[in-house]
Short mmCIF file of C-alpha atoms in Angstrom, two decimals:
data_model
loop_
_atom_site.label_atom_id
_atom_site.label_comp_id
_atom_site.label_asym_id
_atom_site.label_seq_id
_atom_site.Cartn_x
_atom_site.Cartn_y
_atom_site.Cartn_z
CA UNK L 1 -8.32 -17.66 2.93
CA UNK L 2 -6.21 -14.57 2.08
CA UNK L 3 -6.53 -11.94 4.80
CA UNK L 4 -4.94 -8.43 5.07
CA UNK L 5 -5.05 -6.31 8.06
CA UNK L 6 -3.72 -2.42 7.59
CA UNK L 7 -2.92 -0.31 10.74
CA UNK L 8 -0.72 2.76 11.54
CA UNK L 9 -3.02 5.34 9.95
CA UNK L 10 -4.07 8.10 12.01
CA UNK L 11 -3.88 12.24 12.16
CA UNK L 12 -1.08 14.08 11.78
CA UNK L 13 0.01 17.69 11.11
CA UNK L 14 1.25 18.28 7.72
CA UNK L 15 4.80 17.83 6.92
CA UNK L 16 4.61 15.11 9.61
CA UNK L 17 4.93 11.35 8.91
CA UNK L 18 3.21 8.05 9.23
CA UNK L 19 3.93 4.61 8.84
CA UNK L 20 1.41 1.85 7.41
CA UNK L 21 1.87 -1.34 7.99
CA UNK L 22 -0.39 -4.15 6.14
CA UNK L 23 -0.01 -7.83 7.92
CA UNK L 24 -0.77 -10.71 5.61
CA UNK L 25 -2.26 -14.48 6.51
CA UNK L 26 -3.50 -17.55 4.46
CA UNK L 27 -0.89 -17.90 2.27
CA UNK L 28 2.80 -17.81 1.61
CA UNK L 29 3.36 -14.11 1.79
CA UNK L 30 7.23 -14.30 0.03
CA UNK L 31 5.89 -15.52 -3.06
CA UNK L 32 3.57 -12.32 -4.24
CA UNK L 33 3.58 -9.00 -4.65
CA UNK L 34 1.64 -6.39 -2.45
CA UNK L 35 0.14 -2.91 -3.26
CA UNK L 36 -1.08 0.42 -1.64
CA UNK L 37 -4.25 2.05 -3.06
CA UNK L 38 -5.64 5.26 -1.52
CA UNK L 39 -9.36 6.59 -1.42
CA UNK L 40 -10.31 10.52 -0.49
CA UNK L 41 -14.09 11.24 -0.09
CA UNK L 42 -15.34 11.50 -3.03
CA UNK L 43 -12.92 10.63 -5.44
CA UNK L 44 -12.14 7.02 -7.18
CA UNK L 45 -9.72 5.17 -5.61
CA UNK L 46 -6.35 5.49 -6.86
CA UNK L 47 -2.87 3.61 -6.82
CA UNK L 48 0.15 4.13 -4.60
CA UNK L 49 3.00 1.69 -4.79
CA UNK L 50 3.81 -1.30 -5.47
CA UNK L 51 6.20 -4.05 -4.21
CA UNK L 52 7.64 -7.01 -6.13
CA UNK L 53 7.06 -10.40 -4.86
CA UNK L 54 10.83 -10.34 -4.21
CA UNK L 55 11.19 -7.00 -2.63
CA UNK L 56 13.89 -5.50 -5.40
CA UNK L 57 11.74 -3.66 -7.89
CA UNK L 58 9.02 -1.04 -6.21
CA UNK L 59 6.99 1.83 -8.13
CA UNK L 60 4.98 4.36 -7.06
CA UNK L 61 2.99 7.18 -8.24
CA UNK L 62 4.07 10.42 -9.36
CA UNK L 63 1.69 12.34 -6.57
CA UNK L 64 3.89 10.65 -3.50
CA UNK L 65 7.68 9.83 -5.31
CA UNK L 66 10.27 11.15 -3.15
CA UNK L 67 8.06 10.96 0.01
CA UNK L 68 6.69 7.58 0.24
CA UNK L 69 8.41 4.14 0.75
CA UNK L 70 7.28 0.67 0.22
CA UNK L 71 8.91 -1.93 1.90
CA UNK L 72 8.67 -5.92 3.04
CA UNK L 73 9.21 -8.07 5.63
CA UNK L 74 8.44 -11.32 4.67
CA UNK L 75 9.45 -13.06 7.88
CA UNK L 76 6.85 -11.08 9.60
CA UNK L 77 4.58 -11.64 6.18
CA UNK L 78 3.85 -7.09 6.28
CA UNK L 79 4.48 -4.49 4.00
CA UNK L 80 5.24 -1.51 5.04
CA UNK L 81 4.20 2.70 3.71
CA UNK L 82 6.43 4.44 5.27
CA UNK L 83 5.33 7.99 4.64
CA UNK L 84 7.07 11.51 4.77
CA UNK L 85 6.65 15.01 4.49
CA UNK L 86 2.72 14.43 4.42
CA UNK L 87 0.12 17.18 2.84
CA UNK L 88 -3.28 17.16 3.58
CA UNK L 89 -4.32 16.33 -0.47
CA UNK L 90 -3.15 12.48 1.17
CA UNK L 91 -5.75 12.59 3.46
CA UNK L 92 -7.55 8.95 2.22
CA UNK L 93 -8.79 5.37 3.49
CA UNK L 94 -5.83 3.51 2.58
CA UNK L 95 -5.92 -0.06 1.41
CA UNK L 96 -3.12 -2.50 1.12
CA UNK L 97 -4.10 -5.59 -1.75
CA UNK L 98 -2.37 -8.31 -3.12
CA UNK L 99 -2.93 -10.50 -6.35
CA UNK L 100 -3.38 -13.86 -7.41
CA UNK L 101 -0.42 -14.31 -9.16
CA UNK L 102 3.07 -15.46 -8.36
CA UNK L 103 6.42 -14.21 -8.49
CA UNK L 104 4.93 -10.91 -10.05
CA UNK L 105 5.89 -7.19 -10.28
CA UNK L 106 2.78 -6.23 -9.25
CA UNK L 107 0.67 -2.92 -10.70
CA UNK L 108 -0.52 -0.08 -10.73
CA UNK L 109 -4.26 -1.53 -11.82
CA UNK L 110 -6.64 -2.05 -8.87
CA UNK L 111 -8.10 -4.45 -11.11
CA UNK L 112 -4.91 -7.23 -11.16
CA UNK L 113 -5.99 -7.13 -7.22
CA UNK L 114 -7.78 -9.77 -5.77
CA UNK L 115 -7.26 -9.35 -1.97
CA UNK L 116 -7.73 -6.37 0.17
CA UNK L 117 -7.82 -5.55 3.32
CA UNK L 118 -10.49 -2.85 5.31
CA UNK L 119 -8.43 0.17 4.79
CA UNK L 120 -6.89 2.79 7.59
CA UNK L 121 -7.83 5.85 7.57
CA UNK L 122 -4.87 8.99 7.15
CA UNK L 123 -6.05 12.55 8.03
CA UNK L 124 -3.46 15.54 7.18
CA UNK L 125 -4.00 18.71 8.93
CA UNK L 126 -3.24 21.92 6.98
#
């Protein structure tokens, strides 16, 4: 059984930074891609980034380009959010999630997600 466990959120001032870390079991991590979603009270929950399967192709959206970083290590089987110059409008539950498919690109669609994990929570003070 797929598990993910998230960790590293936490408060910090804004223009601080924070580092998310997402630690994956039941499979064979290497062979799939992994996604961050984020979820502010009440509002939908929306996509982050993305991480190929293989590491070399990431995306993210336009709200957190040019602050946020995904990243692997699949000898550890984690991905990483490494996140920078923070404001407090990414204040959220975030949720690391994986899908069932191999060797993909992953997306930007919470919906080609199968696994998730609980979520950590990231508060930005203003």
């Amino acid at each position: 059984q797929v598990q993910l466990v998230e960790s590293g959120g936490g408060l910090v001032q804004a223009g601080g930074s924070l580092r998310l870390s997402c630690t994956a079991s039941g499979r064979t991590f290497s062979s799939y891609a992994m996604g961050w979603f984020r979820q502010a009270p009440g509002k939908e929950r929306e996509f982050v980034a993305r991480i190929s399967w293989s590491g070399g192709n990431t995306y993210y959206a336009d709200s957190v380009r040019g602050r946020f970083t995904i990243s692997r290590d699949n000898a550890k089987t984690t991905v990483y959010l490494q996140m920078n110059s923070l404001k407090p409008e990414d204040t959220a539950t975030y949720y690391c999630a994986t899908p069932t498919a191999r060797y993909g690109l992953g997306s930007r669609n919470q919906n080609d997600y199968t696994y998730w994990g609980q979520g950590t929570q990231v508060t930005v003070s203003s």
